[in-house]
Coordinates of C-alpha atoms in Angstrom, one line a residue:
M1 CA 0.0 0.0 0.0
D2 CA 2.9 2.3 0.5
N3 CA 3.3 2.5 -3.1
L4 CA -0.1 4.2 -3.5
I5 CA 0.7 7.4 -1.7
A6 CA 2.3 9.2 -4.5
L7 CA -0.9 8.6 -6.6
L8 CA -2.7 10.9 -4.2
V9 CA -0.8 13.9 -5.5
A10 CA 0.0 12.4 -9.1
A11 CA -3.7 12.3 -10.1
P12 CA -4.7 15.8 -9.7
L13 CA -1.2 17.0 -10.8
L14 CA -1.4 15.1 -14.1
G15 CA -4.9 16.7 -14.4
A16 CA -3.3 20.2 -14.0
A17 CA -0.6 19.4 -16.6
V18 CA -3.2 18.0 -19.1
L19 CA -5.7 20.7 -18.7
L20 CA -3.1 23.6 -18.7
C21 CA -0.9 22.3 -21.6
G22 CA -3.4 20.4 -23.6
G23 CA -4.8 23.5 -25.5
R24 CA -8.4 24.4 -26.6
R25 CA -8.9 20.9 -28.2
L26 CA -9.8 19.9 -24.5
D27 CA -12.4 22.7 -23.9
R28 CA -15.4 20.5 -24.5
F29 CA -14.6 17.9 -22.0
G30 CA -11.6 19.1 -19.9
H31 CA -13.9 19.8 -17.0
W32 CA -14.6 15.9 -16.8
I33 CA -10.8 15.3 -17.0
G34 CA -10.4 17.5 -14.0
T35 CA -13.3 16.2 -12.0
L36 CA -12.4 12.3 -12.7
L37 CA -8.7 12.8 -11.6
A38 CA -9.8 14.7 -8.4
A39 CA -12.3 11.6 -7.8
A40 CA -9.5 9.2 -8.5
S41 CA -7.4 10.7 -5.8
F42 CA -10.4 10.4 -3.4
V43 CA -10.6 6.7 -4.4
V44 CA -6.9 6.1 -3.6
G45 CA -7.3 7.9 -0.4
A46 CA -10.4 5.7 0.6
V47 CA -8.5 2.4 -0.3
L48 CA -5.5 3.7 2.0
F49 CA -7.9 4.7 4.7
A50 CA -9.5 1.1 4.5
D51 CA -6.2 -0.5 4.7
M52 CA -5.2 1.8 7.7
L53 CA -8.3 0.8 9.5
G54 CA -7.4 -3.0 9.2
K55 CA -4.1 -2.2 11.4
G56 CA -3.4 -1.5 15.1
A57 CA -3.1 2.2 16.1
D58 CA 0.8 2.0 16.3
Q59 CA 1.2 0.4 12.8
R60 CA -1.0 2.6 10.7
A61 CA 1.7 5.1 9.6
L62 CA 2.9 4.5 6.1
H63 CA 6.0 5.8 4.6
Q64 CA 7.1 6.1 0.6
Y65 CA 10.5 7.3 -0.3
L66 CA 10.7 8.5 -4.0
F67 CA 14.1 9.9 -4.6
S68 CA 16.8 12.1 -3.0
W69 CA 16.0 15.7 -3.9
I70 CA 19.2 17.5 -2.8
P71 CA 22.1 15.0 -1.9
V72 CA 25.0 17.0 -0.9
E73 CA 27.3 16.6 1.9
G74 CA 25.6 17.7 5.2
F75 CA 22.3 18.6 3.6
Q76 CA 20.0 15.8 2.7
A77 CA 16.6 16.6 1.3
D78 CA 14.3 13.8 0.0
V79 CA 11.0 13.6 -1.8
A80 CA 9.3 11.3 0.6
F81 CA 5.8 10.9 2.0
Q82 CA 4.3 10.1 5.4
L83 CA 0.6 9.0 5.7
D84 CA -0.4 8.7 9.2
Q85 CA -3.9 9.4 10.9
L86 CA -3.4 13.1 11.0
S87 CA -2.5 13.4 7.3
M88 CA -5.1 10.9 6.4
T89 CA -7.9 12.9 7.9
F90 CA -6.8 15.9 5.6
V91 CA -6.5 13.6 2.6
L92 CA -10.0 12.6 2.7
L93 CA -11.3 16.0 3.5
I94 CA -9.2 17.6 0.7
T95 CA -10.2 15.0 -1.9
G96 CA -13.7 14.3 -0.8
V97 CA -14.9 17.8 -0.4
G98 CA -12.6 18.9 -3.4
T99 CA -14.3 16.4 -5.7
L100 CA -17.7 17.7 -4.7
I101 CA -16.5 21.3 -5.4
H102 CA -15.4 20.2 -9.0
I103 CA -18.7 18.6 -9.5
Y104 CA -20.5 21.6 -8.6
S105 CA -18.1 23.8 -10.9
I106 CA -19.4 21.8 -13.8
G107 CA -22.7 23.6 -13.8
Y108 CA -21.6 26.7 -12.1
M109 CA -18.9 27.6 -14.7
E110 CA -20.7 26.1 -17.5
H111 CA -20.8 29.3 -19.7
D112 CA -17.3 30.5 -18.9
E113 CA -15.0 30.3 -21.9
R114 CA -12.2 29.5 -19.8
R115 CA -13.7 26.6 -17.8
R116 CA -11.0 24.2 -18.7
R117 CA -8.3 26.4 -17.4
F118 CA -10.3 26.8 -14.2
F119 CA -10.5 23.0 -13.7
G120 CA -6.7 22.9 -14.3
Y121 CA -6.2 25.4 -11.6
L122 CA -8.5 23.6 -9.2
N123 CA -6.5 20.3 -9.8
L124 CA -3.2 22.1 -9.2
F125 CA -4.6 23.3 -5.9
L126 CA -5.5 19.9 -4.8
A127 CA -2.3 18.6 -5.8
A128 CA -0.4 21.3 -3.8
M129 CA -2.6 21.0 -0.7
L130 CA -2.1 17.1 -0.7
L131 CA 1.7 17.5 -1.0
L132 CA 1.7 19.8 1.9
V133 CA -0.1 17.2 4.1
I134 CA 1.6 14.2 3.1
A135 CA 5.1 15.4 2.9
D136 CA 7.4 13.7 5.6
N137 CA 9.5 16.9 6.1
Y138 CA 9.2 20.6 6.3
L139 CA 11.1 21.4 3.2
L140 CA 8.9 19.2 1.0
L141 CA 5.9 20.6 3.0
Y142 CA 7.3 24.1 2.0
V143 CA 6.9 23.2 -1.6
G144 CA 3.3 22.4 -1.2
W145 CA 2.9 25.5 1.0
E146 CA 4.0 27.8 -1.9
G147 CA 2.0 25.7 -4.4
V148 CA -1.1 26.4 -2.4
G149 CA -0.2 30.1 -2.6
L150 CA 0.3 30.1 -6.4
A151 CA -2.9 28.2 -6.9
S152 CA -4.9 30.6 -4.7
Y153 CA -3.4 33.6 -6.6
L154 CA -4.5 32.0 -10.0
L155 CA -7.9 31.2 -8.9
I156 CA -8.8 34.3 -6.9
G157 CA -7.7 36.4 -9.8
F158 CA -9.3 34.1 -12.4
W159 CA -11.5 36.9 -13.7
Q160 CA -8.8 39.1 -13.9
H161 CA -10.5 41.4 -16.3
K162 CA -12.2 42.7 -13.3
P163 CA -9.7 45.2 -11.6
S164 CA -11.1 44.2 -8.1
A165 CA -10.3 40.5 -8.8
A166 CA -6.8 41.4 -9.9
T167 CA -6.1 43.3 -6.9
A168 CA -7.5 40.8 -4.6
A169 CA -5.1 38.1 -6.0
K170 CA -2.0 40.4 -5.8
K171 CA -3.2 41.1 -2.1
A172 CA -3.5 37.6 -1.2
F173 CA -0.3 36.6 -2.9
L174 CA 1.7 39.5 -1.0
V175 CA 0.2 39.0 2.4
N176 CA 0.9 35.3 2.2
R177 CA 4.4 36.1 1.2
V178 CA 4.9 37.6 4.6
G179 CA 3.8 34.4 6.4
D180 CA 5.9 32.4 4.1
M181 CA 9.0 34.1 5.3
G182 CA 8.2 32.9 8.8
L183 CA 8.0 29.2 7.6
S184 CA 11.2 29.7 5.6
I185 CA 13.0 31.0 8.7
A186 CA 11.5 28.3 10.8
I187 CA 13.0 25.7 8.4
M188 CA 16.4 27.3 8.4
L189 CA 16.4 27.4 12.3
M190 CA 15.4 23.8 12.2
F191 CA 18.3 22.8 10.1
T192 CA 20.9 24.8 12.2
T193 CA 19.5 23.4 15.4
F194 CA 18.6 19.8 14.5
G195 CA 20.8 19.3 11.4
T196 CA 17.6 18.2 9.6
F197 CA 14.2 19.2 8.7
A198 CA 12.4 15.8 8.6
F199 CA 9.3 15.5 11.0
G200 CA 10.7 12.5 12.8
P201 CA 14.1 13.8 14.0
V202 CA 13.1 17.2 14.5
L203 CA 9.9 16.5 16.7
A204 CA 11.8 13.7 18.6
S205 CA 14.7 16.0 19.6
T206 CA 12.7 19.0 21.1
G207 CA 13.4 17.7 24.6
E208 CA 17.1 18.1 24.0
T209 CA 16.8 21.6 22.7
S210 CA 16.8 24.9 24.5
E211 CA 13.4 26.7 25.1
G212 CA 14.5 29.8 23.5
K213 CA 15.3 28.1 20.1
L214 CA 11.9 26.3 20.2
T215 CA 10.1 29.5 20.9
A216 CA 11.7 31.3 18.0
I217 CA 11.0 28.3 15.8
G218 CA 7.3 28.0 17.2
L219 CA 6.7 31.8 16.6
M220 CA 7.8 31.6 12.9
L221 CA 5.6 28.7 12.3
L222 CA 2.8 30.5 13.9
L223 CA 3.6 33.5 11.6
A224 CA 3.2 31.1 8.6
A225 CA -0.1 30.0 9.9
C226 CA -1.4 33.3 10.2
G227 CA -0.8 34.0 6.6
K228 CA -2.4 30.8 5.2
S229 CA -5.1 30.7 7.7
A230 CA -5.9 34.5 7.6
Q231 CA -5.4 35.0 11.4
V232 CA -4.5 38.3 12.9
P233 CA -2.4 40.2 11.9
L234 CA -2.5 38.6 8.3
Q235 CA -6.0 38.3 7.9
S236 CA -6.7 41.2 5.5
W237 CA -6.6 39.1 2.3
L238 CA -9.5 36.7 3.1
G239 CA -12.5 39.1 2.5
D240 CA -11.0 40.2 -0.8
A241 CA -10.5 36.6 -2.0
M242 CA -14.3 36.4 -2.4
E243 CA -13.5 38.1 -5.9
G244 CA -12.8 34.5 -7.3
P245 CA -15.6 32.3 -8.4
T246 CA -17.6 30.9 -5.6
P247 CA -16.1 27.3 -6.0
V248 CA -12.8 28.8 -5.3
S249 CA -14.2 30.4 -2.1
A250 CA -15.6 27.0 -1.0
L251 CA -12.3 25.2 -1.8
I252 CA -10.2 28.0 0.1
H253 CA -12.4 28.2 3.2
A254 CA -13.3 24.5 3.5
A255 CA -10.9 22.1 2.3
T256 CA -7.6 23.8 1.4
M257 CA -5.8 26.9 2.1
V258 CA -7.2 28.1 5.4
T259 CA -6.7 24.7 6.9
A260 CA -2.9 24.6 6.1
G261 CA -2.1 26.7 9.0
V262 CA -3.8 24.6 11.6
Y263 CA -2.4 21.5 10.1
L264 CA 1.1 23.0 10.7
I265 CA 0.5 23.8 14.1
V266 CA -0.9 20.4 15.2
R267 CA 1.9 18.6 13.0
S268 CA 4.6 20.7 15.1
G269 CA 2.9 20.0 18.3
A270 CA 6.1 18.8 20.1
I271 CA 7.7 22.0 19.3
F272 CA 4.9 23.9 20.8
N273 CA 4.5 21.6 23.8
A274 CA 8.1 22.5 24.6
A275 CA 7.9 26.3 24.1
P276 CA 5.0 27.3 26.2
D277 CA 5.6 31.1 25.4
A278 CA 4.9 30.4 21.8
Q279 CA 2.0 28.3 22.7
L280 CA 0.6 31.2 24.6
V281 CA 0.8 33.4 21.6
V282 CA -1.0 30.8 19.6
V283 CA -3.9 30.9 22.0
V284 CA -4.0 34.7 21.9
V285 CA -3.9 34.9 18.1
G286 CA -6.7 32.3 17.9
G287 CA -8.9 34.1 20.4
V288 CA -8.5 37.5 19.0
T289 CA -9.2 36.3 15.6
L290 CA -12.2 34.5 16.8
L291 CA -13.8 37.7 17.8
F292 CA -12.4 39.7 15.0
G293 CA -13.8 37.7 12.2
A294 CA -17.2 37.2 14.0
I295 CA -17.7 40.9 14.5
V296 CA -16.6 41.6 10.9
G297 CA -19.3 39.0 9.8
C298 CA -22.0 40.8 11.6
A299 CA -21.8 43.9 9.4
K300 CA -21.3 42.5 6.0
D301 CA -24.1 42.8 3.4
D302 CA -22.2 40.7 0.8
I303 CA -23.3 37.2 1.4
K304 CA -19.8 35.7 0.6
K305 CA -17.9 38.4 2.7
A306 CA -20.1 37.6 5.7
L307 CA -19.2 33.9 5.3
A308 CA -15.6 35.0 4.7
G309 CA -15.7 36.6 8.3
S310 CA -17.1 33.5 9.6
T311 CA -14.3 31.3 8.2
M312 CA -11.9 33.7 9.8
S313 CA -13.7 33.3 13.2
Q314 CA -14.0 29.5 13.0
I315 CA -10.3 29.0 12.1
G316 CA -9.8 31.2 15.1
Y317 CA -11.5 28.6 17.3
M318 CA -9.1 25.9 15.6
I319 CA -6.0 27.9 16.1
L320 CA -7.1 28.5 19.7
A321 CA -7.7 25.0 20.4
A322 CA -4.4 24.0 18.8
G323 CA -2.7 26.5 21.2
L324 CA -4.1 24.6 24.0
G325 CA -1.7 21.8 23.5
P326 CA -2.6 18.1 23.8
I327 CA -6.0 19.3 25.6
G328 CA -7.2 20.8 22.4
Y329 CA -5.3 19.3 19.1
V330 CA -7.9 16.6 18.5
F331 CA -10.9 19.0 18.8
A332 CA -9.1 21.5 16.5
I333 CA -8.9 18.9 13.7
M334 CA -12.5 17.6 14.6
H335 CA -13.9 21.1 14.2
L336 CA -11.7 21.6 11.0
V337 CA -13.4 18.5 9.4
T338 CA -17.0 19.3 10.4
H339 CA -16.4 22.9 9.3
G340 CA -15.3 21.5 5.9
F341 CA -18.7 20.1 5.4
F342 CA -20.9 22.9 6.6
K343 CA -18.7 25.8 5.2
A344 CA -18.3 24.1 1.9
G345 CA -22.3 23.7 1.9
L346 CA -22.7 27.4 2.8
F347 CA -20.5 28.7 0.2
L348 CA -22.0 26.4 -2.5
G349 CA -25.3 27.6 -1.4
A350 CA -24.3 31.2 -1.6
G351 CA -23.1 30.5 -5.2
S352 CA -26.4 28.8 -6.0
V353 CA -28.1 32.0 -4.7
M354 CA -26.1 34.1 -6.9
H355 CA -26.7 31.8 -9.9
G356 CA -30.4 32.6 -9.5
M357 CA -29.9 36.2 -8.8
N358 CA -27.9 37.4 -11.7
D359 CA -24.7 37.1 -9.6
E360 CA -26.2 39.7 -7.0
V361 CA -24.3 39.3 -3.6
D362 CA -26.0 42.0 -1.5
M363 CA -28.2 40.2 0.9
R364 CA -30.4 43.4 1.2
K365 CA -31.5 42.7 -2.4
F366 CA -32.4 39.1 -1.6
G367 CA -35.5 38.2 0.6
G368 CA -38.1 35.4 0.4
L369 CA -35.8 33.1 -1.7
R370 CA -36.9 30.0 0.3
R371 CA -40.0 29.7 -1.8
Y372 CA -38.1 29.8 -5.1
M373 CA -35.0 27.8 -4.3
P374 CA -36.0 25.0 -1.8
V375 CA -33.0 22.6 -2.1
T376 CA -30.7 25.6 -1.6
F377 CA -32.8 26.8 1.3
I378 CA -32.9 23.4 3.0
T379 CA -29.0 22.6 2.6
F380 CA -27.9 26.0 3.4
G381 CA -30.2 26.0 6.5
L382 CA -28.7 22.6 7.7
G383 CA -25.3 24.3 7.4
Y384 CA -26.4 27.3 9.2
L385 CA -27.7 25.1 12.1
A386 CA -24.5 23.2 12.2
I387 CA -22.3 26.2 12.3
I388 CA -24.2 28.0 15.1
G389 CA -24.1 24.6 17.1
F390 CA -27.6 23.5 17.1
P391 CA -28.0 20.4 19.2
G392 CA -27.2 17.1 17.3
L393 CA -25.6 18.7 14.4
S394 CA -21.9 18.7 13.6
G395 CA -20.8 22.0 14.9
F396 CA -22.6 21.3 18.2
F397 CA -20.2 18.3 18.9
S398 CA -17.0 19.9 17.6
K399 CA -17.3 23.4 18.7
D400 CA -18.6 22.5 22.0
K401 CA -15.5 20.4 22.6
I402 CA -13.3 23.3 22.0
I403 CA -15.3 25.4 24.4
E404 CA -14.7 22.7 27.0
A405 CA -11.3 22.5 26.3
A406 CA -10.7 26.3 26.7
F407 CA -12.2 25.9 30.3
A408 CA -10.0 22.8 30.7
K409 CA -7.0 25.0 30.5
G410 CA -7.6 25.7 34.2
G411 CA -7.0 28.9 36.4
T412 CA -7.7 32.4 35.4
E413 CA -6.6 31.6 31.6
G414 CA -9.2 28.8 31.4
W415 CA -12.0 31.2 32.5
I416 CA -10.9 34.0 30.2
L417 CA -10.6 31.6 27.1
G418 CA -13.9 29.9 28.1
A419 CA -15.6 33.3 28.1
V420 CA -14.1 34.3 24.8
T421 CA -15.2 31.1 23.0
L422 CA -18.8 31.5 24.4
L423 CA -18.9 35.2 23.3
G424 CA -17.8 33.9 19.9
A425 CA -20.6 31.3 19.8
A426 CA -23.1 34.0 20.6
I427 CA -21.9 36.3 17.8
T428 CA -22.0 33.3 15.4
A429 CA -25.6 32.7 16.0
F430 CA -26.3 36.4 15.6
Y431 CA -24.6 37.0 12.2
M432 CA -25.5 33.5 10.7
T433 CA -29.0 34.1 11.7
R434 CA -28.9 37.5 9.9
V435 CA -27.6 35.8 6.9
M436 CA -30.6 33.5 6.8
L437 CA -33.3 36.0 7.4
L438 CA -32.0 38.4 4.9
T439 CA -31.5 35.8 2.2
F440 CA -34.4 33.5 2.5
F441 CA -37.2 35.1 4.6
G442 CA -39.1 38.3 4.7
E443 CA -40.5 39.9 1.5
K444 CA -38.5 40.0 -1.8
R445 CA -36.2 43.0 -2.2
W446 CA -35.1 42.2 -5.6
Q447 CA -33.8 45.1 -8.0
P448 CA -32.9 45.1 -11.6
D449 CA -29.2 44.5 -12.3
A450 CA -26.7 47.0 -14.0
E451 CA -28.2 46.2 -17.3
G452 CA -31.8 46.5 -16.3
H453 CA -32.7 42.8 -16.1
D454 CA -34.9 41.7 -13.3
P455 CA -33.7 38.6 -11.4
H456 CA -35.8 35.4 -11.9
P457 CA -34.7 33.3 -9.0
H458 CA -34.7 29.5 -9.7
E459 CA -33.3 26.3 -8.3
S460 CA -29.9 25.4 -9.6
P461 CA -29.2 22.3 -11.8
K462 CA -28.5 19.0 -10.3
S463 CA -24.7 19.2 -10.9
M464 CA -24.8 21.9 -8.4
T465 CA -27.6 20.8 -5.9
I466 CA -26.3 17.3 -5.4
P467 CA -22.9 18.2 -3.9
M468 CA -24.8 20.6 -1.7
I469 CA -27.0 17.7 -0.5
V470 CA -24.0 15.5 0.3
L471 CA -22.4 18.2 2.2
A472 CA -25.7 18.8 4.1
F473 CA -25.5 15.2 5.3
G474 CA -22.1 15.8 6.4
S475 CA -23.0 19.0 8.1
V476 CA -25.9 16.9 10.1
F477 CA -24.2 13.5 10.8
A478 CA -20.3 14.0 10.9
G479 CA -19.9 15.4 14.3
G480 CA -22.2 12.8 16.0
F481 CA -20.5 10.0 14.0
F482 CA -17.1 11.3 15.4
S483 CA -18.3 11.4 18.9
I484 CA -19.7 7.9 19.3
G485 CA -17.4 6.1 21.6
D486 CA -14.7 9.0 21.3
R487 CA -14.1 7.6 17.9
F488 CA -12.3 10.6 16.3
L489 CA -10.3 11.1 19.6
N490 CA -9.2 7.5 19.5
W491 CA -8.4 7.7 15.9
L492 CA -6.1 10.9 16.2
E493 CA -4.7 10.4 19.7
P494 CA -1.6 8.1 18.8
V495 CA -0.2 11.0 16.7
T496 CA -1.5 14.3 18.5
G497 CA -1.7 13.0 22.0
H498 CA -4.5 14.0 24.3
S499 CA -5.0 15.4 27.9
H500 CA -8.4 16.0 29.6
G501 CA -6.9 19.1 31.4
D502 CA -8.7 20.2 34.7
S503 CA -11.8 21.9 33.8
P504 CA -13.6 23.9 36.7
V505 CA -17.0 23.2 35.0
S506 CA -18.6 20.3 33.9
A507 CA -19.4 19.4 30.2
T508 CA -23.0 19.6 31.0
T509 CA -22.7 23.1 32.3
V510 CA -20.7 24.2 29.2
T511 CA -23.4 22.7 26.9
A512 CA -26.0 24.6 28.8
A513 CA -23.9 27.9 28.7
T514 CA -23.6 27.3 24.8
M515 CA -27.2 26.8 24.3
V516 CA -28.0 30.0 26.3
V517 CA -25.7 32.1 24.3
L518 CA -26.9 30.6 21.0
V519 CA -30.5 31.5 21.7
I520 CA -29.5 35.0 22.8
G521 CA -27.7 35.5 19.4
V522 CA -30.7 34.0 17.5
V523 CA -33.2 36.2 19.3
I524 CA -31.3 39.4 18.7
A525 CA -30.8 38.7 15.2
W526 CA -34.7 37.9 14.8
A527 CA -35.5 41.1 16.6
M528 CA -33.4 43.3 14.2
Y529 CA -33.9 41.6 10.9
G530 CA -37.1 39.2 11.2
R531 CA -39.8 41.3 12.7
G532 CA -40.1 44.0 10.1
P533 CA -39.1 45.2 6.7
V534 CA -35.4 45.4 5.9
P535 CA -34.2 48.6 4.1
V536 CA -32.5 47.8 0.8
V537 CA -29.7 50.4 1.7
A538 CA -28.2 49.7 5.1
P539 CA -28.5 52.5 7.8
R540 CA -25.3 54.4 8.8
G541 CA -25.1 52.5 11.9
S542 CA -22.9 52.8 15.0
L543 CA -19.3 53.6 14.9
L544 CA -18.5 49.7 15.6
T545 CA -20.7 48.8 12.8
R546 CA -19.1 51.3 10.4
A547 CA -15.7 50.1 11.3
A548 CA -16.8 46.4 10.9
R549 CA -18.0 47.1 7.4
R550 CA -14.4 48.4 6.9
D551 CA -13.0 45.0 8.3
L552 CA -12.3 46.8 11.6
L553 CA -10.0 49.2 9.7
Q554 CA -7.5 46.5 9.0
D555 CA -6.8 47.8 5.5
D556 CA -6.5 51.4 6.9
F557 CA -4.1 50.1 9.5
N558 CA -2.0 48.3 6.8
H559 CA -2.1 51.3 4.7
V560 CA -1.0 53.9 7.4
V561 CA 1.6 51.5 9.1
L562 CA 3.0 49.6 6.0
V563 CA 2.2 51.4 2.8
R564 CA 2.6 55.0 4.2
G565 CA 5.3 53.8 6.6
G566 CA 7.2 52.1 3.7
E567 CA 6.8 55.5 1.7
H568 CA 8.5 57.6 4.6
L569 CA 11.1 54.8 5.1
T570 CA 11.9 54.9 1.4
R571 CA 12.1 58.8 1.5
S572 CA 14.3 58.6 4.5
L573 CA 16.6 56.2 2.8
V574 CA 16.8 58.3 -0.3
Y575 CA 17.6 61.5 1.7
V576 CA 20.3 59.7 3.7
D577 CA 21.6 58.4 0.2
H578 CA 21.7 61.8 -1.1
T579 CA 22.9 63.6 1.9
L580 CA 25.3 61.3 3.6
V581 CA 26.3 58.7 1.2
D582 CA 26.5 61.0 -1.8
G583 CA 27.7 63.8 0.6
V584 CA 30.7 61.6 1.5
V585 CA 31.5 60.5 -2.0
N586 CA 31.1 63.9 -3.6
G587 CA 32.7 65.7 -0.5
T588 CA 35.7 63.4 -1.0
A589 CA 35.9 64.0 -4.7
A590 CA 35.7 67.8 -4.3
T591 CA 38.2 67.7 -1.5
M592 CA 40.8 66.0 -3.6
G593 CA 40.0 68.0 -6.6
G594 CA 40.6 71.2 -4.6
L595 CA 43.7 69.9 -3.1
S596 CA 45.1 68.8 -6.3
G597 CA 44.2 72.1 -7.9
R598 CA 46.2 73.8 -5.2
L599 CA 49.2 71.5 -5.4
R600 CA 49.2 72.0 -9.2
K601 CA 50.0 75.6 -8.7
L602 CA 53.3 74.6 -7.2
Q603 CA 54.2 72.9 -10.6
N604 CA 53.7 75.8 -13.0
G605 CA 56.9 75.5 -15.3
Y606 CA 58.3 78.8 -14.3
A607 CA 62.2 78.6 -13.5
R608 CA 62.0 81.8 -11.3
S609 CA 59.2 80.0 -9.2
Y610 CA 61.4 76.8 -8.8
A611 CA 64.5 79.1 -7.8
V612 CA 62.3 81.0 -5.2
S613 CA 61.1 77.5 -3.8
M614 CA 64.8 76.3 -3.6
F615 CA 65.8 79.5 -1.8
G616 CA 63.0 79.4 0.5
G617 CA 63.9 75.7 1.3
T618 CA 67.5 76.4 1.8
A619 CA 66.6 79.3 4.2
V620 CA 64.4 76.9 6.2
V621 CA 67.0 74.3 6.4
I622 CA 69.6 77.1 7.5
A623 CA 67.3 78.4 10.3
A624 CA 66.6 75.1 11.6
T625 CA 70.3 74.2 11.7
L626 CA 71.1 77.3 13.6
L627 CA 68.1 76.8 15.9
M628 CA 69.3 73.3 16.9
R629 CA 72.9 74.5 17.5
A630 CA 71.6 77.3 19.8
V631 CA 69.7 74.8 21.8

């Protein structure tokens, strides 16, 4: 079975190569090639998963060595793959949800002239993400990491004829380069510290390394995770990434890019366990982003950007859980998987709404769509119930476990983190209920598009609704299935480890508190958006609302601190160059020129001048001699 691991990456990579290099002759059926090869990767993953289930917990890890990538003295880099319970979880999520998104894209992109290229980019995205999660060393992981960044740039800017899409792609690319610097520095530190960057030796040697070095490595890994997973302070690209086609948003938010940072931290758990300061920063970043994204999601009228804020917040839950160490690693991944189902379903549902509303994204111009799009309404509604943690659905099991783990941290820190996660749950219930009410309930508020065409909402074709139905089943049943007999915990514990912590409150109390804040959030949203007519134009709102509409001024902050700061730094460097550097160079030249000009006057070619010089020199010598004799 070890020899099959490479096929996971090879299938979608082959699809990308064929579709991007095959030319227009593949336009008519290229989308089927991309979809079938994505499905083939899922089938390989399923076969490997079945084989893994037949083995004992300590024998499930598979390894495949392909070739030596960089074989030089003192530096060995291999292309080799590692498939254990953690990477297998990601493989099934990436290929399973990714294949459903491919199927959905067949209908969604039906009339796009560049559909073949779009599917080529989707295949490239899957291949890069799969390489990232099955690599057995950090350097090969870095290749997949950069491949994900490239694929996201190509897909976010797929409609590059729109200036907003081109700008969003560049923004995502540049912000992620900042995070990527963190990963590259971390890999260099690993090599200088451990002499290798393979997972096994690095993670096994943390007990023999100083805490300071591990803290530095951990903080650089966190910086990398902040870029890919859109966490504070590198979160500004995620909202703008909605400029890409909706299937791209689903793929980025549910199965690929934003989950990469969570995987990196959990995979590097031994480093963070031995560096408590770095682990604390991870918790702080997750907690801040959890609330940041939720507040932003409350004020967005663009349905996709409201869901983007939701993703930022939910990934914040996962990062916070990962920062709790063995208490939270399993639950971070469990919520990541359940989130993959309901967030993919929500984004595909948003795309279905746009499909029936002439690509309109402003929820204030929707209303009453449940009567016209019943399948979309039901599947989207189930995703909504899952994400707010409605009892019995997936989010109830996974997010509640993170809240319990936060309290289990113990002490004052546990109470603070528990309060933050409960507040996040309340805000999540509010903004997601707002999305449901504005989109599917109330009176219709449709308006003609820019070309004067009235929307005629209708249900999407089966190629779009079937993936939504499958994802809805995952939104409903996945969390409960994972929780039966602690099935998911037992699956991951051999890789991530697990600790129950010391919670000051019982699980029942946490569940009751979660239900109370959920009801509060829903009731407030219904009171604001469900009882009366919704204005098509949003009211001015409070200062916080206006700030949230501007993403809590994150772009303004970046512009003032980074753009303006960079401009001032550049001007300062130019001034120093002109005044100091050029001053020294030009001053030295002028000094030498003036000195040589004055010395040149002594060599004028006149005999009388030389005679005077000789006479003067003789007089000086005689005077000096007489003075020395007198002394």
